[in-house]
Amino acid sequence: MATYEYEALDSAGSPANGTVEADSSDAAIQQIRAQGYFPTSVRESDGGGRKRGKGAKASSAKKAEKAKKPKKAKKAKGEKKSMEIKLPAIGKVKIKLLTQFTRQLSTLQDAGLPLLRSLQILEQQQKPGQLKNILTDVVADVESGSTLSDAFAKHPKGFDRLYCKMVAAGEVGGVLDIILQRLANFMEKAARLRARIKGAMIYPTVVVIVAVGIVTGIMYFVIPKFKDIFADFEIELPGLTTFLIEASSWVAGKLPDQVVPGWAVIVASPFVFLALLKIFKKTKFGRASVDWIILKIPVVGVLVEKTTVARFTRTLGTLVSAGVPILEAINITRDTCGNWVFERALQRVHDSIREGESFATPLRESKVCDGIVVNMIDVGEETGDLDVMLMKVADNYDEEVDVAVQSLLSLVEPMLVVVLGSIVGGIVLALFMPLVKMIQAVSENQ
């Protein structure tokens, strides 16, 4: 039988060390765990186990005694550092950081590490920022006896309602590691869906911005020179050319009684429009109107509909599989689906279930989803596999979103070519028509 030295953590997360006698390292690990410890390092003694153990014990006691004052100083220094970097939180925690934290916490819980110790490890390895500040408060709350879900709920900018409810369900069911793993997968798929849509919008947005910049530059710098040339020849300008010259004067801010130059209006218009739209959407009527109109736009409406269906079915399926009560799960899904039309439909579903009726009937009556979605939910409700059916719908619609994105791009590209070609062609035509008249006038004079 060999002697093994070990370093471990107790149930409170405090370090401990010692020796055990066992036939193998696996047997030693089992003995250590039977004592209520979580081993972090186990190695066979070199033969002077007892003597070495005493020396190690004495040495560690001596080090602990010696480290008391520096440790206190170090804590003070840490507090000072925390005061320096803990700034007021602005915005929400990035989804990438939150997903990484969730997956790491799931791994540590699956390994059997105490929750408090897991949080302390993850808090220490975070770079200075909002998530680190939040985790510092969460560690303090859990250490004082609060549940993890309650500690998370105090920081809505880091952990939303969906996150907290799933964690609470995991704590009640004793499957926190599994719930955290599902939550990480959910966030990754949701982030991937958003990234695909944003990526599809980059190309047309860049093309439009560059085109507007080039046309504005032509109107500001080039057209005025042609205006001077036409004025020297004193010829009658076509209506299109006159309109182009007046537009150029407006862009340059040279019209009579003009207060703001046109180029400033062009630059500021998108920002003003978005700001007004944001204010309008803060009203109930405005939000309902905008969301309804978006769903009616050709191609774009189909993309938004499929994206929303994928989001709400995945959210609801994840919550139901986590053990969250169905009415609470529908409320959370309603608040996070992101479209007023779907929120109203889910509210009807909530009211229907509360009165003892089915899920599928009010969803079918609202006509916000395709028939296949409603039928799959209906089958899932009848068989008791509602969460499985919801996840299948979400996976299917994720693929359909890819098709819708490609359809949108295939439509946007030729439209951009036609619009930009018409603008450039109109400018060229407006400039060349007077030149033709000038050439004819010169020929007649000769």
Short mmCIF file of C-alpha atoms in Angstrom, two decimals:
data_model
loop_
_atom_site.label_atom_id
_atom_site.label_comp_id
_atom_site.label_asym_id
_atom_site.label_seq_id
_atom_site.Cartn_x
_atom_site.Cartn_y
_atom_site.Cartn_z
CA MET A 1 0.00 0.00 0.00
CA ALA A 2 1.46 3.40 -0.98
CA THR A 3 1.15 6.76 0.72
CA TYR A 4 -0.37 9.59 -1.32
CA GLU A 5 -0.18 13.30 -0.58
CA TYR A 6 -3.10 15.44 -1.67
CA GLU A 7 -4.28 19.01 -1.95
CA ALA A 8 -8.03 19.56 -1.94
CA LEU A 9 -10.91 21.93 -1.26
CA ASP A 10 -13.56 21.41 1.41
CA SER A 11 -17.30 22.03 0.94
CA ALA A 12 -16.84 25.72 1.72
CA GLY A 13 -14.11 26.06 -0.89
CA SER A 14 -11.26 26.37 1.64
CA PRO A 15 -7.93 24.63 0.81
CA ALA A 16 -6.87 21.50 2.71
CA ASN A 17 -4.02 18.97 2.44
CA GLY A 18 -2.88 15.69 3.97
CA THR A 19 -1.96 12.07 3.22
CA VAL A 20 -3.85 8.81 2.68
CA GLU A 21 -2.75 5.21 2.19
CA ALA A 22 -4.18 3.40 -0.80
CA ASP A 23 -3.38 0.78 -3.44
CA SER A 24 -3.66 3.24 -6.35
CA SER A 25 -4.21 6.91 -7.10
CA ASP A 26 -7.86 6.21 -8.04
CA ALA A 27 -8.43 4.56 -4.68
CA ALA A 28 -6.75 7.52 -3.00
CA ILE A 29 -9.06 9.94 -4.79
CA GLN A 30 -12.10 7.92 -3.67
CA GLN A 31 -10.89 8.03 -0.05
CA ILE A 32 -10.36 11.78 -0.25
CA ARG A 33 -13.85 12.34 -1.68
CA ALA A 34 -15.31 10.08 1.02
CA GLN A 35 -13.87 12.50 3.59
CA GLY A 36 -15.88 15.32 2.01
CA TYR A 37 -13.01 16.91 0.07
CA PHE A 38 -12.66 17.77 -3.63
CA PRO A 39 -9.08 16.79 -4.64
CA THR A 40 -7.13 19.16 -6.88
CA SER A 41 -3.76 17.37 -6.69
CA VAL A 42 -2.88 13.78 -5.68
CA ARG A 43 0.68 12.41 -5.87
CA GLU A 44 2.49 9.40 -4.43
CA SER A 45 4.88 10.10 -1.53
CA ASP A 46 8.59 9.44 -2.11
CA GLY A 47 8.92 7.11 0.91
CA GLY A 48 9.44 9.56 3.74
CA GLY A 49 5.74 10.18 3.86
CA ARG A 50 5.23 10.54 7.60
CA LYS A 51 8.26 12.69 8.20
CA ARG A 52 7.61 14.65 5.06
CA GLY A 53 3.98 15.04 6.04
CA LYS A 54 4.96 16.52 9.40
CA GLY A 55 7.46 18.82 7.76
CA ALA A 56 4.93 19.87 5.20
CA LYS A 57 2.36 20.43 7.92
CA ALA A 58 4.76 22.45 10.02
CA SER A 59 5.93 24.36 6.99
CA SER A 60 2.41 25.15 5.92
CA ALA A 61 1.49 26.24 9.45
CA LYS A 62 4.54 28.46 9.52
CA LYS A 63 3.69 29.89 6.11
CA ALA A 64 0.11 30.49 7.20
CA GLU A 65 1.35 32.33 10.31
CA LYS A 66 3.80 34.36 8.27
CA ALA A 67 1.25 35.15 5.59
CA LYS A 68 -1.35 36.59 7.97
CA LYS A 69 -0.21 40.21 7.78
CA PRO A 70 0.72 40.23 4.10
CA LYS A 71 -2.58 38.55 3.34
CA LYS A 72 -4.42 41.34 5.08
CA ALA A 73 -2.41 43.90 3.18
CA LYS A 74 -3.06 42.05 -0.04
CA LYS A 75 -6.79 42.14 0.66
CA ALA A 76 -6.63 45.86 1.23
CA LYS A 77 -4.74 46.25 -2.01
CA GLY A 78 -7.36 44.15 -3.78
CA GLU A 79 -10.11 46.32 -2.34
CA LYS A 80 -8.32 49.40 -3.63
CA LYS A 81 -7.99 47.85 -7.06
CA SER A 82 -11.66 46.92 -7.04
CA MET A 83 -12.56 50.51 -6.16
CA GLU A 84 -10.47 51.74 -9.04
CA ILE A 85 -11.90 49.54 -11.75
CA LYS A 86 -15.51 49.11 -10.62
CA LEU A 87 -17.11 51.81 -12.72
CA PRO A 88 -20.81 52.47 -13.30
CA ALA A 89 -22.26 49.88 -15.70
CA ILE A 90 -23.14 51.08 -19.19
CA GLY A 91 -25.18 48.84 -21.47
CA LYS A 92 -25.50 45.08 -21.16
CA VAL A 93 -22.90 42.35 -20.78
CA LYS A 94 -21.77 41.05 -24.17
CA ILE A 95 -23.53 37.83 -25.11
CA LYS A 96 -20.21 36.19 -26.01
CA LEU A 97 -18.79 36.75 -22.51
CA LEU A 98 -22.02 35.62 -20.86
CA THR A 99 -22.14 32.44 -22.94
CA GLN A 100 -18.52 31.64 -22.09
CA PHE A 101 -19.17 32.21 -18.38
CA THR A 102 -22.29 30.01 -18.47
CA ARG A 103 -20.48 27.12 -20.16
CA GLN A 104 -17.53 27.35 -17.76
CA LEU A 105 -19.83 27.41 -14.72
CA SER A 106 -21.65 24.35 -16.09
CA THR A 107 -18.33 22.50 -16.49
CA LEU A 108 -17.20 23.31 -12.95
CA GLN A 109 -20.55 22.21 -11.51
CA ASP A 110 -20.43 18.98 -13.51
CA ALA A 111 -16.93 18.34 -12.05
CA GLY A 112 -18.41 18.49 -8.54
CA LEU A 113 -16.82 21.76 -7.42
CA PRO A 114 -18.80 23.76 -4.82
CA LEU A 115 -20.90 26.56 -6.31
CA LEU A 116 -19.21 29.32 -4.31
CA ARG A 117 -15.74 28.13 -5.24
CA SER A 118 -16.77 27.90 -8.91
CA LEU A 119 -18.03 31.48 -8.88
CA GLN A 120 -14.86 32.68 -7.16
CA ILE A 121 -12.67 30.99 -9.78
CA LEU A 122 -14.65 32.48 -12.67
CA GLU A 123 -14.75 35.92 -11.04
CA GLN A 124 -10.96 35.91 -10.59
CA GLN A 125 -10.23 34.98 -14.20
CA GLN A 126 -12.51 37.66 -15.68
CA LYS A 127 -10.87 40.72 -17.16
CA PRO A 128 -11.82 44.06 -15.57
CA GLY A 129 -15.22 45.06 -16.85
CA GLN A 130 -18.93 44.92 -16.23
CA LEU A 131 -19.18 41.11 -15.93
CA LYS A 132 -16.38 41.01 -13.36
CA ASN A 133 -18.10 43.71 -11.30
CA ILE A 134 -21.38 41.79 -11.42
CA LEU A 135 -19.72 38.49 -10.45
CA THR A 136 -18.05 40.19 -7.48
CA ASP A 137 -21.49 41.12 -6.16
CA VAL A 138 -22.90 37.67 -6.99
CA VAL A 139 -20.09 35.94 -5.06
CA ALA A 140 -20.79 38.17 -2.04
CA ASP A 141 -24.53 37.41 -2.19
CA VAL A 142 -24.05 33.64 -2.53
CA GLU A 143 -21.50 33.68 0.28
CA SER A 144 -24.05 35.40 2.52
CA GLY A 145 -26.61 32.65 1.86
CA SER A 146 -28.55 33.91 -1.18
CA THR A 147 -29.51 31.50 -3.97
CA LEU A 148 -27.71 31.83 -7.28
CA SER A 149 -30.88 32.81 -9.17
CA ASP A 150 -31.69 35.55 -6.63
CA ALA A 151 -28.12 36.85 -6.84
CA PHE A 152 -28.33 36.92 -10.66
CA ALA A 153 -31.76 38.63 -10.58
CA LYS A 154 -30.22 41.69 -8.91
CA HIS A 155 -28.24 42.37 -12.12
CA PRO A 156 -30.71 42.53 -15.06
CA LYS A 157 -28.05 44.06 -17.33
CA GLY A 158 -26.07 40.84 -17.06
CA PHE A 159 -28.69 38.16 -16.43
CA ASP A 160 -32.14 38.63 -17.91
CA ARG A 161 -35.38 37.14 -16.66
CA LEU A 162 -35.10 34.05 -18.86
CA TYR A 163 -31.60 33.32 -17.53
CA CYS A 164 -32.64 33.71 -13.87
CA LYS A 165 -35.76 31.54 -14.22
CA MET A 166 -33.81 28.71 -15.84
CA VAL A 167 -31.13 28.87 -13.13
CA ALA A 168 -33.88 28.80 -10.47
CA ALA A 169 -35.40 25.71 -12.11
CA GLY A 170 -31.97 24.05 -12.16
CA GLU A 171 -31.45 24.79 -8.47
CA VAL A 172 -34.85 23.36 -7.51
CA GLY A 173 -34.34 20.21 -9.61
CA GLY A 174 -30.71 19.69 -8.59
CA VAL A 175 -29.59 19.75 -12.24
CA LEU A 176 -27.93 23.16 -12.38
CA ASP A 177 -25.04 21.91 -14.53
CA ILE A 178 -27.42 20.50 -17.18
CA ILE A 179 -29.57 23.63 -17.20
CA LEU A 180 -26.51 25.86 -17.57
CA GLN A 181 -25.32 23.72 -20.48
CA ARG A 182 -28.71 24.07 -22.20
CA LEU A 183 -28.69 27.78 -21.51
CA ALA A 184 -25.23 28.16 -23.08
CA ASN A 185 -26.37 26.21 -26.16
CA PHE A 186 -29.49 28.39 -26.40
CA MET A 187 -27.48 31.62 -26.24
CA GLU A 188 -24.97 30.37 -28.82
CA LYS A 189 -27.70 29.47 -31.32
CA ALA A 190 -29.54 32.76 -30.74
CA ALA A 191 -26.29 34.71 -31.20
CA ARG A 192 -25.51 32.74 -34.38
CA LEU A 193 -28.94 33.60 -35.79
CA ARG A 194 -28.48 37.31 -35.08
CA ALA A 195 -24.98 37.23 -36.57
CA ARG A 196 -26.28 35.69 -39.82
CA ILE A 197 -28.91 38.41 -40.21
CA LYS A 198 -26.48 41.23 -39.38
CA GLY A 199 -23.91 39.76 -41.76
CA ALA A 200 -26.46 39.73 -44.55
CA MET A 201 -27.23 43.41 -43.98
CA ILE A 202 -23.60 44.55 -44.10
CA TYR A 203 -23.20 44.39 -47.89
CA PRO A 204 -26.27 46.45 -48.92
CA THR A 205 -25.67 48.93 -46.10
CA VAL A 206 -22.06 49.56 -47.15
CA VAL A 207 -23.06 49.86 -50.81
CA VAL A 208 -25.77 52.42 -50.01
CA ILE A 209 -23.47 54.49 -47.76
CA VAL A 210 -20.67 54.54 -50.36
CA ALA A 211 -23.11 55.37 -53.18
CA VAL A 212 -24.70 58.24 -51.24
CA GLY A 213 -21.23 59.57 -50.42
CA ILE A 214 -20.10 59.47 -54.05
CA VAL A 215 -23.29 61.10 -55.39
CA THR A 216 -23.10 63.81 -52.71
CA GLY A 217 -19.47 64.45 -53.66
CA ILE A 218 -20.42 64.77 -57.34
CA MET A 219 -23.23 67.19 -56.49
CA TYR A 220 -20.93 69.29 -54.27
CA PHE A 221 -17.73 69.42 -56.32
CA VAL A 222 -18.45 68.47 -59.95
CA ILE A 223 -21.86 69.87 -60.87
CA PRO A 224 -21.00 73.51 -59.92
CA LYS A 225 -18.17 73.48 -62.50
CA PHE A 226 -20.59 72.42 -65.24
CA LYS A 227 -22.97 75.12 -64.05
CA ASP A 228 -20.30 77.77 -64.73
CA ILE A 229 -19.60 76.31 -68.18
CA PHE A 230 -23.29 76.35 -69.11
CA ALA A 231 -23.62 79.94 -67.84
CA ASP A 232 -20.75 81.10 -70.09
CA PHE A 233 -22.45 79.73 -73.21
CA GLU A 234 -25.84 81.20 -72.25
CA ILE A 235 -27.86 78.30 -73.61
CA GLU A 236 -31.31 77.21 -72.48
CA LEU A 237 -30.94 74.25 -70.15
CA PRO A 238 -33.24 71.19 -70.22
CA GLY A 239 -35.54 70.68 -67.23
CA LEU A 240 -33.50 67.69 -65.99
CA THR A 241 -30.29 69.71 -66.02
CA THR A 242 -31.96 72.64 -64.25
CA PHE A 243 -33.22 70.27 -61.55
CA LEU A 244 -29.73 68.76 -61.17
CA ILE A 245 -28.10 72.19 -60.81
CA GLU A 246 -30.66 73.29 -58.22
CA ALA A 247 -30.12 70.04 -56.31
CA SER A 248 -26.37 70.67 -56.43
CA SER A 249 -26.89 74.22 -55.08
CA TRP A 250 -29.02 72.78 -52.27
CA VAL A 251 -26.34 70.21 -51.38
CA ALA A 252 -23.69 72.94 -51.31
CA GLY A 253 -25.95 75.28 -49.32
CA LYS A 254 -26.00 78.01 -52.00
CA LEU A 255 -29.75 78.44 -52.47
CA PRO A 256 -31.30 81.75 -51.39
CA ASP A 257 -32.46 81.81 -47.74
CA GLN A 258 -31.04 78.31 -47.16
CA VAL A 259 -30.12 77.83 -43.48
CA VAL A 260 -28.68 74.31 -43.43
CA PRO A 261 -26.60 72.94 -46.33
CA GLY A 262 -28.01 69.86 -47.99
CA TRP A 263 -24.94 67.70 -47.28
CA ALA A 264 -25.53 68.21 -43.54
CA VAL A 265 -29.16 67.15 -43.96
CA ILE A 266 -28.06 64.01 -45.86
CA VAL A 267 -25.57 63.08 -43.13
CA ALA A 268 -27.96 63.79 -40.26
CA SER A 269 -31.14 62.29 -41.79
CA PRO A 270 -30.46 58.62 -40.91
CA PHE A 271 -29.67 59.48 -37.30
CA VAL A 272 -32.69 61.76 -36.94
CA PHE A 273 -34.95 59.14 -38.53
CA LEU A 274 -33.69 56.38 -36.22
CA ALA A 275 -34.05 58.63 -33.16
CA LEU A 276 -37.63 59.57 -34.08
CA LEU A 277 -38.45 55.94 -34.85
CA LYS A 278 -37.07 54.91 -31.46
CA ILE A 279 -39.18 57.54 -29.69
CA PHE A 280 -42.25 56.51 -31.69
CA LYS A 281 -41.71 52.83 -30.85
CA LYS A 282 -41.68 53.65 -27.13
CA THR A 283 -45.42 54.29 -27.38
CA LYS A 284 -47.73 51.28 -27.46
CA PHE A 285 -49.40 52.43 -30.68
CA GLY A 286 -46.06 53.19 -32.34
CA ARG A 287 -44.53 49.83 -31.50
CA ALA A 288 -47.62 47.94 -32.64
CA SER A 289 -47.74 49.92 -35.91
CA VAL A 290 -44.05 49.49 -36.74
CA ASP A 291 -43.99 45.76 -35.94
CA TRP A 292 -47.16 45.15 -37.97
CA ILE A 293 -45.85 47.12 -40.96
CA ILE A 294 -42.50 45.28 -40.91
CA LEU A 295 -44.29 41.93 -41.15
CA LYS A 296 -46.18 43.19 -44.24
CA ILE A 297 -43.06 44.24 -46.18
CA PRO A 298 -42.32 41.74 -49.00
CA VAL A 299 -39.34 39.42 -48.34
CA VAL A 300 -38.30 41.40 -45.25
CA GLY A 301 -41.54 40.50 -43.49
CA VAL A 302 -41.00 36.79 -44.21
CA LEU A 303 -37.49 37.00 -42.79
CA VAL A 304 -38.67 38.77 -39.62
CA GLU A 305 -41.51 36.26 -39.18
CA LYS A 306 -39.23 33.22 -39.47
CA THR A 307 -36.66 34.79 -37.17
CA THR A 308 -39.28 35.56 -34.53
CA VAL A 309 -40.79 32.06 -34.74
CA ALA A 310 -37.33 30.50 -34.36
CA ARG A 311 -36.62 32.73 -31.35
CA PHE A 312 -39.86 32.22 -29.47
CA THR A 313 -40.05 28.44 -30.05
CA ARG A 314 -36.45 27.94 -28.94
CA THR A 315 -36.96 30.14 -25.88
CA LEU A 316 -40.19 28.41 -24.88
CA GLY A 317 -38.80 24.94 -25.58
CA THR A 318 -35.70 25.64 -23.48
CA LEU A 319 -37.78 26.94 -20.57
CA VAL A 320 -40.25 24.04 -20.65
CA SER A 321 -37.45 21.44 -20.82
CA ALA A 322 -35.79 23.17 -17.84
CA GLY A 323 -38.92 22.62 -15.75
CA VAL A 324 -40.21 26.20 -15.68
CA PRO A 325 -44.05 26.23 -15.25
CA ILE A 326 -45.76 26.63 -18.61
CA LEU A 327 -47.59 29.88 -17.77
CA GLU A 328 -44.40 31.50 -16.47
CA ALA A 329 -42.48 30.19 -19.49
CA ILE A 330 -45.03 31.74 -21.88
CA ASN A 331 -44.82 35.07 -20.04
CA ILE A 332 -41.02 35.10 -20.33
CA THR A 333 -41.19 34.09 -24.01
CA ARG A 334 -43.76 36.81 -24.70
CA ASP A 335 -41.50 39.47 -23.15
CA THR A 336 -38.45 38.34 -25.15
CA CYS A 337 -39.87 37.50 -28.60
CA GLY A 338 -39.26 41.05 -29.86
CA ASN A 339 -42.39 41.63 -31.97
CA TRP A 340 -45.71 43.08 -30.79
CA VAL A 341 -47.82 40.90 -33.08
CA PHE A 342 -46.30 37.72 -31.63
CA GLU A 343 -46.52 39.12 -28.09
CA ARG A 344 -50.27 39.56 -28.52
CA ALA A 345 -50.61 36.00 -29.87
CA LEU A 346 -48.63 34.55 -26.94
CA GLN A 347 -50.76 36.53 -24.49
CA ARG A 348 -53.83 34.85 -25.99
CA VAL A 349 -52.10 31.47 -25.62
CA HIS A 350 -51.35 32.28 -21.96
CA ASP A 351 -54.97 33.21 -21.27
CA SER A 352 -56.20 30.09 -23.06
CA ILE A 353 -53.98 27.72 -21.03
CA ARG A 354 -54.89 29.49 -17.79
CA GLU A 355 -58.55 28.77 -18.56
CA GLY A 356 -57.76 25.10 -19.18
CA GLU A 357 -57.79 25.19 -22.97
CA SER A 358 -55.12 24.14 -25.46
CA PHE A 359 -51.94 25.87 -26.65
CA ALA A 360 -52.47 25.41 -30.38
CA THR A 361 -56.02 26.77 -30.80
CA PRO A 362 -55.36 30.49 -30.00
CA LEU A 363 -52.07 30.31 -31.90
CA ARG A 364 -53.92 29.01 -34.95
CA GLU A 365 -56.57 31.74 -34.65
CA SER A 366 -53.96 34.50 -34.46
CA LYS A 367 -52.51 33.43 -37.87
CA VAL A 368 -48.99 34.57 -37.00
CA CYS A 369 -47.42 31.14 -37.65
CA ASP A 370 -47.53 28.69 -40.53
CA GLY A 371 -49.83 25.71 -40.22
CA ILE A 372 -46.91 23.28 -39.80
CA VAL A 373 -45.77 25.14 -36.66
CA VAL A 374 -49.22 25.03 -35.08
CA ASN A 375 -49.71 21.35 -35.97
CA MET A 376 -46.32 20.34 -34.52
CA ILE A 377 -47.11 22.21 -31.31
CA ASP A 378 -50.53 20.54 -31.21
CA VAL A 379 -48.93 17.09 -31.57
CA GLY A 380 -46.33 17.91 -28.91
CA GLU A 381 -49.07 19.02 -26.55
CA GLU A 382 -51.03 15.80 -27.07
CA THR A 383 -48.01 13.50 -26.65
CA GLY A 384 -46.47 15.39 -23.73
CA ASP A 385 -43.34 16.25 -25.76
CA LEU A 386 -44.07 19.94 -26.23
CA ASP A 387 -40.46 20.99 -25.50
CA VAL A 388 -39.10 18.49 -28.07
CA MET A 389 -41.50 19.71 -30.77
CA LEU A 390 -40.71 23.35 -30.03
CA MET A 391 -36.98 22.70 -30.41
CA LYS A 392 -37.57 20.87 -33.70
CA VAL A 393 -39.58 23.84 -34.99
CA ALA A 394 -36.75 26.18 -33.92
CA ASP A 395 -34.09 24.08 -35.69
CA ASN A 396 -36.21 23.91 -38.84
CA TYR A 397 -36.81 27.65 -38.87
CA ASP A 398 -33.14 28.39 -38.31
CA GLU A 399 -32.50 26.70 -41.65
CA GLU A 400 -35.39 28.57 -43.27
CA VAL A 401 -33.92 31.86 -42.01
CA ASP A 402 -30.76 31.08 -44.00
CA VAL A 403 -32.88 30.59 -47.13
CA ALA A 404 -34.80 33.82 -46.43
CA VAL A 405 -31.55 35.74 -45.97
CA GLN A 406 -30.25 34.48 -49.31
CA SER A 407 -33.55 35.41 -50.96
CA LEU A 408 -33.32 38.91 -49.51
CA LEU A 409 -29.76 39.33 -50.76
CA SER A 410 -30.67 38.04 -54.22
CA LEU A 411 -33.45 40.67 -54.35
CA VAL A 412 -31.51 43.56 -52.83
CA GLU A 413 -28.46 43.29 -55.09
CA PRO A 414 -30.26 43.84 -58.44
CA MET A 415 -32.44 46.54 -56.86
CA LEU A 416 -29.31 48.41 -55.73
CA VAL A 417 -27.81 48.08 -59.21
CA VAL A 418 -31.00 49.42 -60.84
CA VAL A 419 -31.37 52.34 -58.41
CA LEU A 420 -27.71 53.37 -58.52
CA GLY A 421 -27.58 52.93 -62.30
CA SER A 422 -30.65 55.16 -62.68
CA ILE A 423 -29.13 57.88 -60.48
CA VAL A 424 -25.76 57.84 -62.26
CA GLY A 425 -27.45 57.60 -65.67
CA GLY A 426 -29.69 60.54 -64.81
CA ILE A 427 -26.69 62.67 -63.79
CA VAL A 428 -24.79 61.79 -66.96
CA LEU A 429 -27.83 62.47 -69.15
CA ALA A 430 -28.51 65.79 -67.44
CA LEU A 431 -24.92 66.91 -68.07
CA PHE A 432 -24.65 65.71 -71.66
CA MET A 433 -27.92 67.13 -72.96
CA PRO A 434 -26.68 70.77 -72.68
CA LEU A 435 -23.31 69.74 -74.11
CA VAL A 436 -25.08 68.43 -77.21
CA LYS A 437 -26.90 71.77 -77.52
CA MET A 438 -23.61 73.63 -77.13
CA ILE A 439 -21.99 71.55 -79.90
CA GLN A 440 -24.98 72.19 -82.18
CA ALA A 441 -24.82 75.91 -81.48
CA VAL A 442 -21.10 76.07 -82.27
CA SER A 443 -21.65 74.11 -85.52
CA GLU A 444 -24.42 76.46 -86.64
CA ASN A 445 -22.27 79.53 -85.93
CA GLN A 446 -19.52 78.13 -88.10
#
